mmCIF file of C-alpha atoms and ligand atoms in Angstrom:
data_model
loop_
_atom_site.group_PDB
_atom_site.id
_atom_site.type_symbol
_atom_site.label_atom_id
_atom_site.label_comp_id
_atom_site.label_asym_id
_atom_site.label_seq_id
_atom_site.Cartn_x
_atom_site.Cartn_y
_atom_site.Cartn_z
ATOM 1 C CA MET A 1 -37.383 21.494 -4.684
ATOM 2 C CA THR A 2 -36.271 22.428 -1.202
ATOM 3 C CA VAL A 3 -33.148 24.732 -1.470
ATOM 4 C CA ASN A 4 -31.361 24.890 1.743
ATOM 5 C CA LYS A 5 -27.723 25.077 0.628
ATOM 6 C CA ARG A 6 -25.862 27.489 -1.569
ATOM 7 C CA ILE A 7 -22.942 26.510 -3.598
ATOM 8 C CA VAL A 8 -20.429 28.286 -5.659
ATOM 9 C CA SER A 9 -17.965 26.957 -8.194
ATOM 10 C CA GLY A 10 -16.116 28.304 -11.257
ATOM 11 C CA MET A 11 -14.201 27.181 -14.288
ATOM 12 C CA ARG A 12 -11.379 28.929 -16.061
ATOM 13 C CA PRO A 13 -12.069 29.696 -19.829
ATOM 14 C CA THR A 14 -8.847 28.388 -21.163
ATOM 15 C CA GLY A 15 -10.028 25.756 -23.642
ATOM 16 C CA PRO A 16 -12.903 23.706 -24.970
ATOM 17 C CA LEU A 17 -14.419 21.293 -22.468
ATOM 18 C CA HIS A 18 -13.449 17.590 -22.818
ATOM 19 C CA LEU A 19 -14.914 14.274 -21.570
ATOM 20 C CA GLY A 20 -12.675 14.489 -18.297
ATOM 21 C CA HIS A 21 -14.309 17.715 -17.393
ATOM 22 C CA TYR A 22 -17.823 16.369 -18.172
ATOM 23 C CA PHE A 23 -17.380 13.244 -16.059
ATOM 24 C CA GLY A 24 -15.979 14.542 -12.947
ATOM 25 C CA VAL A 25 -16.991 18.326 -12.681
ATOM 26 C CA LEU A 26 -19.930 19.097 -15.040
ATOM 27 C CA ASP A 27 -21.993 15.961 -14.087
ATOM 28 C CA SER A 28 -21.616 16.781 -10.500
ATOM 29 C CA TRP A 29 -22.698 20.342 -11.034
ATOM 30 C CA VAL A 30 -25.827 19.156 -12.673
ATOM 31 C CA GLU A 31 -26.581 16.627 -9.932
ATOM 32 C CA LEU A 32 -25.947 19.463 -7.200
ATOM 33 C CA ALA A 33 -28.247 21.777 -8.919
ATOM 34 C CA LYS A 34 -31.085 19.484 -8.361
ATOM 35 C CA ASP A 35 -31.238 20.600 -4.695
ATOM 36 C CA HIS A 36 -28.978 23.597 -4.210
ATOM 37 C CA GLU A 37 -28.989 27.090 -5.027
ATOM 38 C CA CYS A 38 -26.126 27.465 -7.411
ATOM 39 C CA PHE A 39 -23.789 30.209 -8.455
ATOM 40 C CA PHE A 40 -21.585 28.996 -11.316
ATOM 41 C CA PHE A 41 -19.245 31.300 -13.072
ATOM 42 C CA VAL A 42 -16.664 31.634 -15.815
ATOM 43 C CA ALA A 43 -13.414 32.679 -13.908
ATOM 44 C CA ASP A 44 -11.902 34.921 -16.679
ATOM 45 C CA TRP A 45 -9.918 36.880 -14.154
ATOM 46 C CA HIS A 46 -8.349 33.643 -13.037
ATOM 47 C CA ALA A 47 -7.476 32.752 -16.791
ATOM 48 C CA LEU A 48 -5.702 36.015 -16.929
ATOM 49 C CA THR A 49 -3.248 35.039 -14.112
ATOM 50 C CA THR A 50 -1.573 32.718 -16.651
ATOM 51 C CA GLU A 51 -2.952 34.098 -19.852
ATOM 52 C CA TYR A 52 -2.253 37.743 -19.343
ATOM 53 C CA ALA A 53 0.011 38.004 -22.546
ATOM 54 C CA GLU A 54 -2.914 36.949 -24.645
ATOM 55 C CA PRO A 55 -6.054 38.213 -23.112
ATOM 56 C CA GLN A 56 -7.912 37.986 -26.517
ATOM 57 C CA LYS A 57 -7.649 34.253 -26.206
ATOM 58 C CA VAL A 58 -9.850 34.130 -23.081
ATOM 59 C CA LYS A 59 -12.925 35.845 -24.609
ATOM 60 C CA GLY A 60 -13.660 33.215 -27.161
ATOM 61 C CA PHE A 61 -13.885 30.591 -24.486
ATOM 62 C CA VAL A 62 -16.297 32.427 -22.338
ATOM 63 C CA PRO A 63 -19.621 32.022 -24.288
ATOM 64 C CA SER A 64 -18.573 28.317 -25.440
ATOM 65 C CA LEU A 65 -18.214 27.317 -21.802
ATOM 66 C CA VAL A 66 -21.610 28.683 -20.887
ATOM 67 C CA THR A 67 -23.123 26.855 -23.879
ATOM 68 C CA ASP A 68 -21.582 23.626 -22.861
ATOM 69 C CA TRP A 69 -23.019 24.044 -19.428
ATOM 70 C CA VAL A 70 -26.450 24.324 -20.778
ATOM 71 C CA ALA A 71 -26.036 21.522 -23.333
ATOM 72 C CA ALA A 72 -24.990 19.286 -20.410
ATOM 73 C CA GLY A 73 -28.193 20.104 -18.531
ATOM 74 C CA LEU A 74 -27.832 23.103 -16.421
ATOM 75 C CA ASP A 75 -30.836 25.244 -16.587
ATOM 76 C CA PRO A 76 -30.131 29.087 -16.703
ATOM 77 C CA ALA A 77 -33.578 29.756 -15.274
ATOM 78 C CA LYS A 78 -32.597 27.988 -11.991
ATOM 79 C CA VAL A 79 -28.895 28.190 -11.825
ATOM 80 C CA VAL A 80 -27.015 31.554 -11.776
ATOM 81 C CA MET A 81 -24.403 31.523 -14.418
ATOM 82 C CA PHE A 82 -22.181 34.522 -14.524
ATOM 83 C CA GLN A 83 -18.899 36.041 -15.538
ATOM 84 C CA GLN A 84 -16.442 36.856 -12.800
ATOM 85 C CA SER A 85 -15.042 40.026 -14.413
ATOM 86 C CA GLN A 86 -18.487 41.467 -14.797
ATOM 87 C CA VAL A 87 -19.207 41.316 -10.950
ATOM 88 C CA LYS A 88 -16.663 43.758 -9.908
ATOM 89 C CA GLU A 89 -17.416 43.280 -6.248
ATOM 90 C CA HIS A 90 -15.247 40.301 -6.504
ATOM 91 C CA ALA A 91 -12.295 42.773 -7.142
ATOM 92 C CA GLU A 92 -13.187 44.683 -4.135
ATOM 93 C CA LEU A 93 -13.222 41.872 -1.824
ATOM 94 C CA HIS A 94 -10.008 40.598 -3.228
ATOM 95 C CA LEU A 95 -8.366 43.835 -2.388
ATOM 96 C CA LEU A 96 -9.683 43.805 1.130
ATOM 97 C CA LEU A 97 -8.848 40.120 1.836
ATOM 98 C CA SER A 98 -5.287 40.860 0.446
ATOM 99 C CA MET A 99 -4.732 43.219 3.418
ATOM 100 C CA ILE A 100 -5.094 40.309 5.844
ATOM 101 C CA THR A 101 -3.593 37.536 3.978
ATOM 102 C CA PRO A 102 -0.003 36.746 5.034
ATOM 103 C CA VAL A 103 2.341 36.411 2.040
ATOM 104 C CA GLY A 104 3.806 33.289 3.587
ATOM 105 C CA TRP A 105 0.418 31.339 3.416
ATOM 106 C CA LEU A 106 0.404 32.082 -0.467
ATOM 107 C CA GLU A 107 4.081 31.143 -0.856
ATOM 108 C CA ARG A 108 3.541 27.774 0.929
ATOM 109 C CA ASN A 109 0.594 26.989 -1.411
ATOM 110 C CA PRO A 110 1.526 23.873 -3.189
ATOM 111 C CA THR A 111 -0.128 24.537 -6.409
ATOM 112 C CA TYR A 112 1.598 27.898 -6.582
ATOM 113 C CA LYS A 113 5.012 26.411 -6.879
ATOM 114 C CA ASP A 114 3.802 23.281 -8.951
ATOM 115 C CA VAL A 115 2.182 25.293 -11.666
ATOM 116 C CA ARG A 116 4.733 28.006 -11.730
ATOM 117 C CA ASP A 117 7.528 25.358 -12.146
ATOM 118 C CA GLN A 118 5.555 23.403 -14.800
ATOM 119 C CA LEU A 119 5.065 26.483 -17.013
ATOM 120 C CA ASP A 120 8.645 27.725 -16.318
ATOM 121 C CA GLY A 121 10.151 28.784 -19.597
ATOM 122 C CA THR A 122 6.730 29.159 -21.361
ATOM 123 C CA LYS A 123 5.413 31.784 -19.082
ATOM 124 C CA ASP A 124 6.723 33.986 -16.294
ATOM 125 C CA LEU A 125 4.570 33.392 -13.557
ATOM 126 C CA SER A 126 6.575 35.197 -10.694
ATOM 127 C CA THR A 127 3.720 37.971 -10.642
ATOM 128 C CA TYR A 128 1.879 39.415 -7.916
ATOM 129 C CA GLY A 129 -1.436 38.366 -9.451
ATOM 130 C CA PHE A 130 -0.485 34.725 -9.722
ATOM 131 C CA LEU A 131 0.754 34.641 -6.193
ATOM 132 C CA GLY A 132 -2.640 36.108 -5.155
ATOM 133 C CA TYR A 133 -4.792 33.510 -7.165
ATOM 134 C CA PRO A 134 -6.072 31.960 -4.013
ATOM 135 C CA VAL A 135 -7.084 35.325 -2.513
ATOM 136 C CA LEU A 136 -9.074 36.094 -5.719
ATOM 137 C CA MET A 137 -10.605 32.512 -5.404
ATOM 138 C CA ALA A 138 -11.457 33.145 -1.722
ATOM 139 C CA SER A 139 -13.170 36.279 -2.758
ATOM 140 C CA ASP A 140 -15.184 34.495 -5.479
ATOM 141 C CA ILE A 141 -16.407 32.110 -2.793
ATOM 142 C CA LEU A 142 -16.868 34.066 0.358
ATOM 143 C CA ILE A 143 -18.805 36.869 -1.358
ATOM 144 C CA TYR A 144 -21.724 34.423 -1.693
ATOM 145 C CA LYS A 145 -21.469 32.953 1.615
ATOM 146 C CA PRO A 146 -21.990 29.321 0.339
ATOM 147 C CA THR A 147 -22.168 26.318 2.646
ATOM 148 C CA ARG A 148 -20.164 24.183 -0.035
ATOM 149 C CA VAL A 149 -17.835 24.512 -2.913
ATOM 150 C CA PRO A 150 -17.581 21.598 -5.303
ATOM 151 C CA VAL A 151 -13.906 21.363 -6.392
ATOM 152 C CA GLY A 152 -11.616 18.671 -7.691
ATOM 153 C CA HIS A 153 -8.765 17.341 -5.482
ATOM 154 C CA ASP A 154 -6.223 19.634 -7.007
ATOM 155 C CA GLN A 155 -8.240 22.695 -5.591
ATOM 156 C CA LEU A 156 -8.328 21.576 -1.890
ATOM 157 C CA PRO A 157 -5.296 23.635 -0.842
ATOM 158 C CA HIS A 158 -6.968 26.708 -2.206
ATOM 159 C CA LEU A 159 -10.255 25.954 -0.413
ATOM 160 C CA GLU A 160 -8.132 25.311 2.879
ATOM 161 C CA LEU A 161 -6.799 28.844 2.346
ATOM 162 C CA THR A 162 -10.238 30.342 1.797
ATOM 163 C CA ARG A 163 -11.262 28.915 5.037
ATOM 164 C CA GLU A 164 -8.181 30.298 6.816
ATOM 165 C CA ILE A 165 -8.857 33.806 5.272
ATOM 166 C CA ALA A 166 -12.396 33.621 6.314
ATOM 167 C CA ARG A 167 -11.455 32.824 9.931
ATOM 168 C CA ARG A 168 -8.977 35.572 9.797
ATOM 169 C CA ALA A 169 -11.412 38.165 8.604
ATOM 170 C CA ASN A 170 -14.077 36.907 11.165
ATOM 171 C CA HIS A 171 -11.584 37.460 13.822
ATOM 172 C CA LEU A 172 -10.272 40.895 12.818
ATOM 173 C CA TRP A 173 -13.465 42.548 11.397
ATOM 174 C CA GLY A 174 -16.319 40.548 13.114
ATOM 175 C CA GLU A 175 -18.324 37.514 12.079
ATOM 176 C CA ILE A 176 -19.099 37.890 8.555
ATOM 177 C CA PHE A 177 -18.033 34.729 6.474
ATOM 178 C CA PRO A 178 -19.226 31.310 7.241
ATOM 179 C CA GLU A 179 -16.391 28.824 6.583
ATOM 180 C CA PRO A 180 -17.494 26.937 3.383
ATOM 181 C CA GLU A 181 -17.015 23.196 3.161
ATOM 182 C CA ALA A 182 -15.325 21.445 0.152
ATOM 183 C CA LYS A 183 -17.532 19.192 -1.702
ATOM 184 C CA LEU A 184 -15.033 16.938 -3.436
ATOM 185 C CA THR A 185 -16.078 16.158 -7.148
ATOM 186 C CA LYS A 186 -15.221 12.552 -7.841
ATOM 187 C CA ALA A 187 -11.859 12.330 -9.632
ATOM 188 C CA SER A 188 -12.764 11.990 -13.325
ATOM 189 C CA LYS A 189 -13.733 8.623 -14.067
ATOM 190 C CA LEU A 190 -11.978 8.709 -17.466
ATOM 191 C CA PRO A 191 -8.258 8.370 -18.071
ATOM 192 C CA GLY A 192 -6.904 9.953 -21.274
ATOM 193 C CA LEU A 193 -6.376 7.902 -24.539
ATOM 194 C CA ASP A 194 -2.877 7.265 -23.408
ATOM 195 C CA GLY A 195 -3.606 6.140 -19.872
ATOM 196 C CA ARG A 196 -2.410 9.400 -18.187
ATOM 197 C CA LYS A 197 -4.848 11.841 -16.729
ATOM 198 C CA MET A 198 -7.095 13.362 -19.545
ATOM 199 C CA SER A 199 -5.683 16.816 -20.342
ATOM 200 C CA LYS A 200 -5.755 19.065 -23.347
ATOM 201 C CA SER A 201 -1.975 19.752 -22.882
ATOM 202 C CA TYR A 202 -1.172 16.055 -23.114
ATOM 203 C CA GLY A 203 -3.129 15.701 -26.322
ATOM 204 C CA ASN A 204 -4.974 12.629 -25.013
ATOM 205 C CA ALA A 205 -8.351 14.257 -24.389
ATOM 206 C CA ILE A 206 -11.508 13.879 -26.495
ATOM 207 C CA ALA A 207 -13.243 17.316 -26.566
ATOM 208 C CA LEU A 208 -17.040 17.374 -26.192
ATOM 209 C CA GLY A 209 -17.309 19.134 -29.496
ATOM 210 C CA GLU A 210 -14.910 16.843 -31.387
ATOM 211 C CA ASP A 211 -15.733 15.706 -34.877
ATOM 212 C CA LEU A 212 -17.117 12.124 -34.633
ATOM 213 C CA ALA A 213 -15.258 10.609 -37.507
ATOM 214 C CA GLY A 214 -12.141 12.115 -35.898
ATOM 215 C CA VAL A 215 -13.094 10.507 -32.510
ATOM 216 C CA ARG A 216 -13.411 6.996 -34.153
ATOM 217 C CA LYS A 217 -9.779 7.497 -35.619
ATOM 218 C CA ARG A 218 -8.297 8.278 -32.322
ATOM 219 C CA ILE A 219 -9.929 5.414 -30.425
ATOM 220 C CA THR A 220 -8.341 2.921 -32.803
ATOM 221 C CA PRO A 221 -4.817 3.305 -31.588
ATOM 222 C CA MET A 222 -5.660 3.944 -27.978
ATOM 223 C CA LEU A 223 -4.013 2.088 -25.280
ATOM 224 C CA THR A 224 -5.998 -1.056 -23.827
ATOM 225 C CA CYS A 225 -4.566 -3.699 -21.516
ATOM 226 C CA VAL A 226 -0.851 -4.524 -21.327
ATOM 227 C CA LYS A 227 -1.885 -8.255 -20.755
ATOM 228 C CA ARG A 228 -3.219 -8.658 -24.319
ATOM 229 C CA ALA A 229 -0.016 -8.471 -26.431
ATOM 230 C CA ARG A 230 -1.675 -11.213 -28.552
ATOM 231 C CA LEU A 231 -5.288 -11.802 -29.475
ATOM 232 C CA LYS A 232 -5.188 -15.183 -27.636
ATOM 233 C CA ASP A 233 -3.821 -13.775 -24.313
ATOM 234 C CA PRO A 234 -6.572 -13.380 -21.924
ATOM 235 C CA GLY A 235 -7.154 -9.772 -20.644
ATOM 236 C CA GLU A 236 -8.130 -8.067 -17.395
ATOM 237 C CA PRO A 237 -10.875 -5.262 -17.785
ATOM 238 C CA ASN A 238 -9.873 -3.744 -14.400
ATOM 239 C CA GLU A 239 -6.356 -3.081 -15.741
ATOM 240 C CA CYS A 240 -7.581 -1.918 -19.161
ATOM 241 C CA ASN A 241 -7.555 1.747 -20.159
ATOM 242 C CA LEU A 242 -10.588 1.129 -22.441
ATOM 243 C CA TYR A 243 -12.808 -0.562 -19.985
ATOM 244 C CA PRO A 244 -13.487 2.726 -18.008
ATOM 245 C CA TYR A 245 -14.824 4.079 -21.198
ATOM 246 C CA HIS A 246 -17.190 1.047 -21.581
ATOM 247 C CA LEU A 247 -18.463 1.579 -17.898
ATOM 248 C CA LEU A 248 -19.704 4.996 -18.969
ATOM 249 C CA PHE A 249 -20.866 4.567 -22.433
ATOM 250 C CA THR A 250 -21.811 0.956 -22.768
ATOM 251 C CA ASP A 251 -24.895 -0.529 -21.062
ATOM 252 C CA PRO A 252 -24.065 -2.483 -17.857
ATOM 253 C CA GLN A 253 -25.160 -5.894 -19.269
ATOM 254 C CA LYS A 254 -23.060 -5.506 -22.471
ATOM 255 C CA CYS A 255 -20.092 -4.373 -20.101
ATOM 256 C CA GLU A 256 -20.470 -7.627 -18.242
ATOM 257 C CA GLU A 257 -20.341 -9.665 -21.448
ATOM 258 C CA ILE A 258 -17.342 -7.808 -22.660
ATOM 259 C CA ALA A 259 -15.472 -8.404 -19.516
ATOM 260 C CA VAL A 260 -16.251 -12.056 -19.747
ATOM 261 C CA SER A 261 -15.128 -12.366 -23.238
ATOM 262 C CA CYS A 262 -11.990 -10.388 -22.704
ATOM 263 C CA ARG A 263 -10.908 -12.582 -19.764
ATOM 264 C CA GLU A 264 -11.545 -15.692 -21.930
ATOM 265 C CA ALA A 265 -9.771 -13.875 -25.025
ATOM 266 C CA SER A 266 -12.819 -14.435 -27.130
ATOM 267 C CA ILE A 267 -13.060 -10.882 -28.163
ATOM 268 C CA GLY A 268 -10.161 -8.737 -29.710
ATOM 269 C CA CYS A 269 -9.256 -5.158 -28.558
ATOM 270 C CA GLY A 270 -10.198 -3.893 -32.020
ATOM 271 C CA GLU A 271 -13.641 -5.161 -31.725
ATOM 272 C CA CYS A 272 -13.909 -3.922 -28.215
ATOM 273 C CA LYS A 273 -12.787 -0.472 -29.241
ATOM 274 C CA LYS A 274 -15.287 -0.484 -32.173
ATOM 275 C CA ILE A 275 -18.252 -1.131 -29.815
ATOM 276 C CA MET A 276 -17.019 1.489 -27.521
ATOM 277 C CA ALA A 277 -16.576 4.180 -30.311
ATOM 278 C CA ASP A 278 -20.164 3.420 -31.403
ATOM 279 C CA ASN A 279 -21.355 4.108 -27.865
ATOM 280 C CA LEU A 280 -19.250 7.080 -27.379
ATOM 281 C CA CYS A 281 -20.562 8.561 -30.484
ATOM 282 C CA ALA A 282 -23.926 7.892 -29.469
ATOM 283 C CA PHE A 283 -23.506 9.894 -26.328
ATOM 284 C CA LEU A 284 -21.608 12.733 -28.118
ATOM 285 C CA GLU A 285 -23.969 13.155 -30.941
ATOM 286 C CA PRO A 286 -27.061 14.304 -29.156
ATOM 287 C CA PHE A 287 -24.867 16.581 -26.921
ATOM 288 C CA GLN A 288 -23.379 18.199 -30.241
ATOM 289 C CA GLN A 289 -26.951 18.442 -31.616
ATOM 290 C CA ARG A 290 -28.141 20.360 -28.520
ATOM 291 C CA ARG A 291 -24.973 22.621 -28.763
ATOM 292 C CA ALA A 292 -25.519 23.296 -32.602
ATOM 293 C CA GLU A 293 -29.207 24.114 -31.721
ATOM 294 C CA LEU A 294 -28.079 26.487 -28.972
ATOM 295 C CA ASP A 295 -25.273 28.060 -31.230
ATOM 296 C CA LYS A 296 -28.104 29.149 -33.742
ATOM 297 C CA ASN A 297 -28.671 31.914 -31.320
ATOM 298 C CA PRO A 298 -25.243 33.556 -30.966
ATOM 299 C CA ASP A 299 -26.381 35.911 -28.296
ATOM 300 C CA LEU A 300 -27.792 33.080 -26.111
ATOM 301 C CA ALA A 301 -24.693 32.637 -23.889
ATOM 302 C CA TRP A 302 -24.187 36.447 -23.573
ATOM 303 C CA ASP A 303 -27.916 36.796 -22.706
ATOM 304 C CA ILE A 304 -27.619 34.190 -19.915
ATOM 305 C CA LEU A 305 -24.549 35.819 -18.587
ATOM 306 C CA ARG A 306 -26.019 39.329 -18.675
ATOM 307 C CA ASP A 307 -29.083 37.953 -16.549
ATOM 308 C CA GLY A 308 -26.711 35.824 -14.390
ATOM 309 C CA ASN A 309 -24.210 38.813 -13.837
ATOM 310 C CA GLU A 310 -27.210 40.913 -12.412
ATOM 311 C CA ARG A 311 -28.327 38.106 -10.120
ATOM 312 C CA ALA A 312 -24.903 37.619 -8.785
ATOM 313 C CA ARG A 313 -24.309 41.325 -8.364
ATOM 314 C CA VAL A 314 -27.181 41.503 -5.998
ATOM 315 C CA ALA A 315 -25.931 38.923 -3.767
ATOM 316 C CA ALA A 316 -22.342 40.058 -4.012
ATOM 317 C CA ARG A 317 -23.174 43.742 -3.271
ATOM 318 C CA ALA A 318 -24.959 42.745 -0.052
ATOM 319 C CA THR A 319 -21.880 41.060 1.231
ATOM 320 C CA ILE A 320 -19.673 44.095 0.379
ATOM 321 C CA GLU A 321 -22.167 46.428 1.902
ATOM 322 C CA GLU A 322 -21.967 44.414 5.142
ATOM 323 C CA LEU A 323 -18.374 44.288 5.050
ATOM 324 C CA ARG A 324 -17.972 48.063 4.523
ATOM 325 C CA GLU A 325 -20.222 48.527 7.519
ATOM 326 C CA LYS A 326 -18.030 46.373 9.625
ATOM 327 C CA LEU A 327 -14.859 48.207 8.612
ATOM 328 C CA ASN A 328 -16.520 51.645 8.900
ATOM 329 C CA PHE A 329 -15.915 52.279 5.203
ATOM 330 C CA ASN A 330 -19.417 53.118 4.435
ATOM 331 C CA PHE A 331 -18.861 56.534 3.422
HETATM 332 N N1 LIG B 1 -9.293 27.522 -9.454
HETATM 333 C C1 LIG B 1 -10.373 26.847 -10.071
HETATM 334 C C2 LIG B 1 -9.859 25.988 -11.191
HETATM 335 O O1 LIG B 1 -8.880 26.051 -11.651
HETATM 336 C C3 LIG B 1 -11.454 27.848 -10.777
HETATM 337 C C4 LIG B 1 -11.970 28.737 -9.628
HETATM 338 C C5 LIG B 1 -11.803 30.059 -9.578
HETATM 339 C C6 LIG B 1 -12.940 28.418 -8.718
HETATM 340 N N2 LIG B 1 -12.577 30.584 -8.494
HETATM 341 C C7 LIG B 1 -13.308 29.498 -8.006
HETATM 342 C C8 LIG B 1 -13.434 27.043 -8.225
HETATM 343 C C9 LIG B 1 -14.232 29.481 -6.878
HETATM 344 C C10 LIG B 1 -14.261 27.120 -7.325
HETATM 345 C C11 LIG B 1 -14.651 28.232 -6.564
HETATM 346 O O2 LIG B 1 -10.496 24.924 -11.322
#
């Protein structure tokens, strides 16, 4: 393996991972790990920007996230997996970068207003920490000087801010941070069961750890194609909410057969769902077995994190030392 590029990315531990995370983010992490040096972390401080009133909720999701990563195929011997709050250098860089980040940049950040307004009434997000979310994210990234950052579309404004903060730091304090490039992860290939974006809060997601009998029950009423009100109405797989699931879980030849049968109305949606449910369960089952195997050792995730935290700290400390040097704050 020739490693010439370093990447950094994080996930917030706010809930169990679902298929939308798997096909979109996690699969691209596994792919990138083949030829990049990777730092993947659990962004627990970021989770606290919205979950500050119930911090105990965050802890439970920390090890389960790491176990999901390993079950999905990330190798802790190759990839550095760590926990943000245990590499305190991120907080020091966050403080220093906050000195040079104009408040206006943060107030203009579209995700800031969107999320604050979305959660209005349930959570008070008019906090200093939530406004500074992108500064903390910039610190997470810049501290490792990566070349690329795999993120979803929703995170692009944050990455642009990271680049602006890097430019400002370089200008004020001397060249230190290379500007990282966004590596856009494909939009999740899977819609939710009801056709909207798959999301835990919409109740339309299938969790990776979901009980298989329950998965089958939830597939039965799922939305398919509006063209097929009756069995004899021909359908159109490209306009069907179920077909993207087939494309991921059913072999290509069978997908082709199903598409033909759907267009000539010789297969019903019920049967089509049943085939898909079988294949989806055949995908989830080995994943869940790997997870169950990993869960037999309750220390595993914490051991992986302990080792990863140490490796991340070495890299993070080097950047902090360099910056303190530039600022003449190396007392
Ligand atoms: N904000 C990201 C999200 O919600 C999580 C995150 C925090 C992150 N720090 C990061 C992603 C640094 C990439 C790099 O998905």
